PDB file of C-alpha atoms in Angstrom:
ATOM      1  CA  UNK A   1      -0.034   0.036   0.033  1.00 38.00           C
ATOM      2  CA  UNK A   2       1.192   3.506  -0.653  1.00 44.00           C
ATOM      3  CA  UNK A   3       2.353   5.913   2.024  1.00 49.00           C
ATOM      4  CA  UNK A   4       0.163   8.786   3.128  1.00 57.00           C
ATOM      5  CA  UNK A   5       2.503  11.244   1.358  1.00 76.00           C
ATOM      6  CA  UNK A   6       2.373   9.475  -1.995  1.00 78.00           C
ATOM      7  CA  UNK A   7      -0.242  10.222  -4.642  1.00 78.00           C
ATOM      8  CA  UNK A   8      -2.393   7.345  -5.847  1.00 76.00           C
ATOM      9  CA  UNK A   9      -3.760   7.832  -9.362  1.00 76.00           C
ATOM     10  CA  UNK A  10      -7.239   6.714 -10.281  1.00 69.00           C
ATOM     11  CA  UNK A  11      -6.406   4.124 -12.976  1.00 62.00           C
ATOM     12  CA  UNK A  12      -7.489   0.739 -14.142  1.00 67.00           C
ATOM     13  CA  UNK A  13      -7.865  -1.074 -10.789  1.00 70.00           C
ATOM     14  CA  UNK A  14      -7.775  -4.436 -12.576  1.00 77.00           C
ATOM     15  CA  UNK A  15      -4.036  -4.022 -13.308  1.00 80.00           C
ATOM     16  CA  UNK A  16      -3.004  -2.476  -9.916  1.00 82.00           C
ATOM     17  CA  UNK A  17      -2.439   1.110  -8.662  1.00 84.00           C
ATOM     18  CA  UNK A  18      -0.175   3.811  -9.793  1.00 85.00           C
ATOM     19  CA  UNK A  19       1.684   5.692  -7.056  1.00 88.00           C
ATOM     20  CA  UNK A  20       3.686   8.865  -7.550  1.00 90.00           C
ATOM     21  CA  UNK A  21       6.038  10.239  -4.956  1.00 90.00           C
ATOM     22  CA  UNK A  22       5.722  14.051  -4.396  1.00 90.00           C
ATOM     23  CA  UNK A  23       9.447  14.489  -5.079  1.00 90.00           C
ATOM     24  CA  UNK A  24       8.729  13.388  -8.731  1.00 92.00           C
ATOM     25  CA  UNK A  25       6.096  16.025  -9.184  1.00 93.00           C
ATOM     26  CA  UNK A  26       8.476  18.682  -7.623  1.00 91.00           C
ATOM     27  CA  UNK A  27      11.148  17.747 -10.131  1.00 92.00           C
ATOM     28  CA  UNK A  28       8.664  17.999 -13.033  1.00 94.00           C
ATOM     29  CA  UNK A  29       7.570  21.448 -11.742  1.00 95.00           C
ATOM     30  CA  UNK A  30      11.118  22.602 -11.250  1.00 93.00           C
ATOM     31  CA  UNK A  31      12.232  21.648 -14.736  1.00 93.00           C
ATOM     32  CA  UNK A  32       9.067  23.095 -16.377  1.00 95.00           C
ATOM     33  CA  UNK A  33       9.392  26.413 -14.487  1.00 94.00           C
ATOM     34  CA  UNK A  34      13.162  26.840 -15.097  1.00 92.00           C
ATOM     35  CA  UNK A  35      12.603  26.364 -18.857  1.00 94.00           C
ATOM     36  CA  UNK A  36      10.394  29.474 -19.141  1.00 96.00           C
ATOM     37  CA  UNK A  37      12.114  32.314 -21.026  1.00 96.00           C
ATOM     38  CA  UNK A  38      13.046  35.154 -18.478  1.00 95.00           C
ATOM     39  CA  UNK A  39      13.653  32.746 -15.531  1.00 94.00           C
ATOM     40  CA  UNK A  40      17.247  33.049 -14.283  1.00 91.00           C
ATOM     41  CA  UNK A  41      17.079  30.248 -11.852  1.00 88.00           C
ATOM     42  CA  UNK A  42      15.237  28.661  -8.892  1.00 87.00           C
ATOM     43  CA  UNK A  43      15.887  29.503  -5.251  1.00 82.00           C
ATOM     44  CA  UNK A  44      17.460  26.648  -3.500  1.00 65.00           C
ATOM     45  CA  UNK A  45      18.531  25.590  -0.090  1.00 51.00           C
ATOM     46  CA  UNK A  46      22.060  25.182   1.201  1.00 48.00           C
ATOM     47  CA  UNK A  47      21.818  21.424   0.497  1.00 47.00           C
ATOM     48  CA  UNK A  48      20.686  21.921  -3.059  1.00 48.00           C
ATOM     49  CA  UNK A  49      23.467  24.413  -3.705  1.00 48.00           C
ATOM     50  CA  UNK A  50      26.115  22.084  -2.416  1.00 48.00           C
ATOM     51  CA  UNK A  51      24.626  19.350  -4.612  1.00 51.00           C
ATOM     52  CA  UNK A  52      24.972  21.622  -7.643  1.00 49.00           C
ATOM     53  CA  UNK A  53      28.543  22.392  -6.718  1.00 51.00           C
ATOM     54  CA  UNK A  54      29.218  18.722  -6.837  1.00 53.00           C
ATOM     55  CA  UNK A  55      28.024  18.493 -10.311  1.00 53.00           C
ATOM     56  CA  UNK A  56      24.464  17.198  -9.915  1.00 52.00           C
ATOM     57  CA  UNK A  57      21.440  19.182 -10.810  1.00 53.00           C
ATOM     58  CA  UNK A  58      18.834  19.704  -8.087  1.00 52.00           C
ATOM     59  CA  UNK A  59      15.747  20.146 -10.221  1.00 57.00           C
ATOM     60  CA  UNK A  60      13.291  20.202  -7.297  1.00 59.00           C
ATOM     61  CA  UNK A  61      14.834  23.252  -5.648  1.00 80.00           C
ATOM     62  CA  UNK A  62      12.589  26.227  -5.002  1.00 88.00           C
ATOM     63  CA  UNK A  63       9.456  24.105  -5.363  1.00 92.00           C
ATOM     64  CA  UNK A  64       7.133  23.306  -2.372  1.00 92.00           C
ATOM     65  CA  UNK A  65       4.185  21.063  -2.793  1.00 92.00           C
ATOM     66  CA  UNK A  66       1.209  20.813  -0.423  1.00 92.00           C
ATOM     67  CA  UNK A  67      -1.553  18.246  -0.653  1.00 89.00           C
ATOM     68  CA  UNK A  68      -4.648  19.934   0.713  1.00 89.00           C
ATOM     69  CA  UNK A  69      -8.384  19.234   0.657  1.00 90.00           C
ATOM     70  CA  UNK A  70      -9.073  21.138  -2.521  1.00 91.00           C
ATOM     71  CA  UNK A  71      -6.090  19.670  -4.367  1.00 90.00           C
ATOM     72  CA  UNK A  72      -2.322  20.064  -4.827  1.00 93.00           C
ATOM     73  CA  UNK A  73      -1.012  23.592  -4.213  1.00 95.00           C
ATOM     74  CA  UNK A  74       2.524  24.573  -5.459  1.00 95.00           C
ATOM     75  CA  UNK A  75       4.716  27.404  -4.357  1.00 95.00           C
ATOM     76  CA  UNK A  76       7.580  28.299  -6.695  1.00 95.00           C
ATOM     77  CA  UNK A  77      10.458  30.563  -5.585  1.00 94.00           C
ATOM     78  CA  UNK A  78      12.473  31.849  -8.441  1.00 94.00           C
ATOM     79  CA  UNK A  79      14.953  34.532  -9.722  1.00 92.00           C
ATOM     80  CA  UNK A  80      14.073  36.457 -12.939  1.00 94.00           C
ATOM     81  CA  UNK A  81      16.345  38.067 -15.445  1.00 93.00           C
ATOM     82  CA  UNK A  82      16.573  41.792 -15.497  1.00 93.00           C
ATOM     83  CA  UNK A  83      14.331  43.520 -18.115  1.00 93.00           C
ATOM     84  CA  UNK A  84      11.593  40.953 -18.431  1.00 95.00           C
ATOM     85  CA  UNK A  85       8.017  41.579 -17.664  1.00 96.00           C
ATOM     86  CA  UNK A  86       7.521  39.922 -14.148  1.00 96.00           C
ATOM     87  CA  UNK A  87       3.689  39.353 -14.561  1.00 97.00           C
ATOM     88  CA  UNK A  88       4.094  37.856 -17.999  1.00 98.00           C
ATOM     89  CA  UNK A  89       6.917  35.495 -17.033  1.00 97.00           C
ATOM     90  CA  UNK A  90       5.000  34.517 -13.849  1.00 97.00           C
ATOM     91  CA  UNK A  91       1.855  33.713 -15.899  1.00 97.00           C
ATOM     92  CA  UNK A  92       3.921  31.738 -18.417  1.00 97.00           C
ATOM     93  CA  UNK A  93       5.411  29.739 -15.494  1.00 97.00           C
ATOM     94  CA  UNK A  94       1.999  28.989 -14.110  1.00 97.00           C
ATOM     95  CA  UNK A  95       0.646  27.868 -17.390  1.00 97.00           C
ATOM     96  CA  UNK A  96       3.640  25.696 -18.280  1.00 97.00           C
ATOM     97  CA  UNK A  97       3.702  24.020 -14.857  1.00 97.00           C
ATOM     98  CA  UNK A  98       0.007  23.203 -14.900  1.00 97.00           C
ATOM     99  CA  UNK A  99       0.309  21.879 -18.483  1.00 97.00           C
ATOM    100  CA  UNK A 100       3.398  19.699 -17.772  1.00 97.00           C
ATOM    101  CA  UNK A 101       2.105  18.197 -14.552  1.00 96.00           C
ATOM    102  CA  UNK A 102      -1.240  17.439 -16.249  1.00 95.00           C
ATOM    103  CA  UNK A 103       0.472  15.911 -19.280  1.00 96.00           C
ATOM    104  CA  UNK A 104       3.015  13.819 -17.351  1.00 95.00           C
ATOM    105  CA  UNK A 105       1.030  12.683 -14.341  1.00 92.00           C
ATOM    106  CA  UNK A 106      -2.649  13.291 -15.198  1.00 90.00           C
ATOM    107  CA  UNK A 107      -2.901  15.414 -11.949  1.00 92.00           C
ATOM    108  CA  UNK A 108      -4.613  18.816 -12.102  1.00 93.00           C
ATOM    109  CA  UNK A 109      -3.004  21.377  -9.773  1.00 95.00           C
ATOM    110  CA  UNK A 110      -5.381  23.500  -7.688  1.00 96.00           C
ATOM    111  CA  UNK A 111      -2.950  26.461  -7.365  1.00 96.00           C
ATOM    112  CA  UNK A 112       0.405  27.531  -8.712  1.00 97.00           C
ATOM    113  CA  UNK A 113       1.907  30.416  -6.587  1.00 97.00           C
ATOM    114  CA  UNK A 114       4.887  32.090  -8.094  1.00 97.00           C
ATOM    115  CA  UNK A 115       7.161  34.026  -5.683  1.00 95.00           C
ATOM    116  CA  UNK A 116       9.744  36.226  -7.380  1.00 95.00           C
ATOM    117  CA  UNK A 117      12.651  36.362  -4.914  1.00 92.00           C
ATOM    118  CA  UNK A 118      14.919  38.645  -6.941  1.00 91.00           C
ATOM    119  CA  UNK A 119      15.738  40.114 -10.282  1.00 92.00           C
ATOM    120  CA  UNK A 120      19.311  39.340 -11.504  1.00 90.00           C
ATOM    121  CA  UNK A 121      20.957  42.005 -13.601  1.00 88.00           C
ATOM    122  CA  UNK A 122      22.839  40.951 -16.659  1.00 79.00           C
ATOM    123  CA  UNK A 123      26.614  40.768 -16.172  1.00 75.00           C
ATOM    124  CA  UNK A 124      28.681  43.426 -17.845  1.00 64.00           C
ATOM    125  CA  UNK A 125      32.054  42.597 -19.323  1.00 68.00           C
ATOM    126  CA  UNK A 126      34.977  43.832 -17.297  1.00 67.00           C
ATOM    127  CA  UNK A 127      37.036  46.253 -19.334  1.00 66.00           C
ATOM    128  CA  UNK A 128      40.660  45.235 -19.962  1.00 68.00           C
ATOM    129  CA  UNK A 129      43.244  47.115 -17.921  1.00 67.00           C
ATOM    130  CA  UNK A 130      45.051  48.068 -21.212  1.00 70.00           C
ATOM    131  CA  UNK A 131      41.848  49.872 -22.332  1.00 66.00           C
ATOM    132  CA  UNK A 132      41.469  51.761 -19.076  1.00 61.00           C
ATOM    133  CA  UNK A 133      45.028  53.047 -19.011  1.00 67.00           C
ATOM    134  CA  UNK A 134      45.663  53.421 -22.737  1.00 63.00           C
ATOM    135  CA  UNK A 135      45.069  57.221 -22.744  1.00 59.00           C
ATOM    136  CA  UNK A 136      47.242  57.832 -19.672  1.00 53.00           C
ATOM    137  CA  UNK A 137      50.248  56.171 -21.349  1.00 53.00           C
ATOM    138  CA  UNK A 138      49.917  58.461 -24.426  1.00 54.00           C
ATOM    139  CA  UNK A 139      49.847  61.608 -22.255  1.00 55.00           C
ATOM    140  CA  UNK A 140      52.978  60.501 -20.236  1.00 56.00           C
ATOM    141  CA  UNK A 141      55.140  59.961 -23.309  1.00 55.00           C
TER     142      UNK A 141
END
């Protein structure tokens, strides 16, 4: 029998039951949300950051799933790129997450809450030292 945490899908009972762990749904949500254009990354915990430093991707980071009476509720914590429309990117994330979870697991999400933690500015190229001091050398000669 499945644990209380796991989700049991209504399928053909003649063949048996289908059980999905919540971690699987969190990974699906994390990948779907991070693939939206304008998303810089997902907010993670110290453990997920260490995992990424060791070379493994932590796809479930920044995703929190709650199984409540009216259905599954998802909270997504993310960083967005500077210059994007925050409401548009957030709505795109909501649509993509609902669509992917429904397609891959046949589970309809009740709520998808997007929390924008920060906006990350684009990195500017550092000027070369030769370019900075090029005019000063001409004046000194």
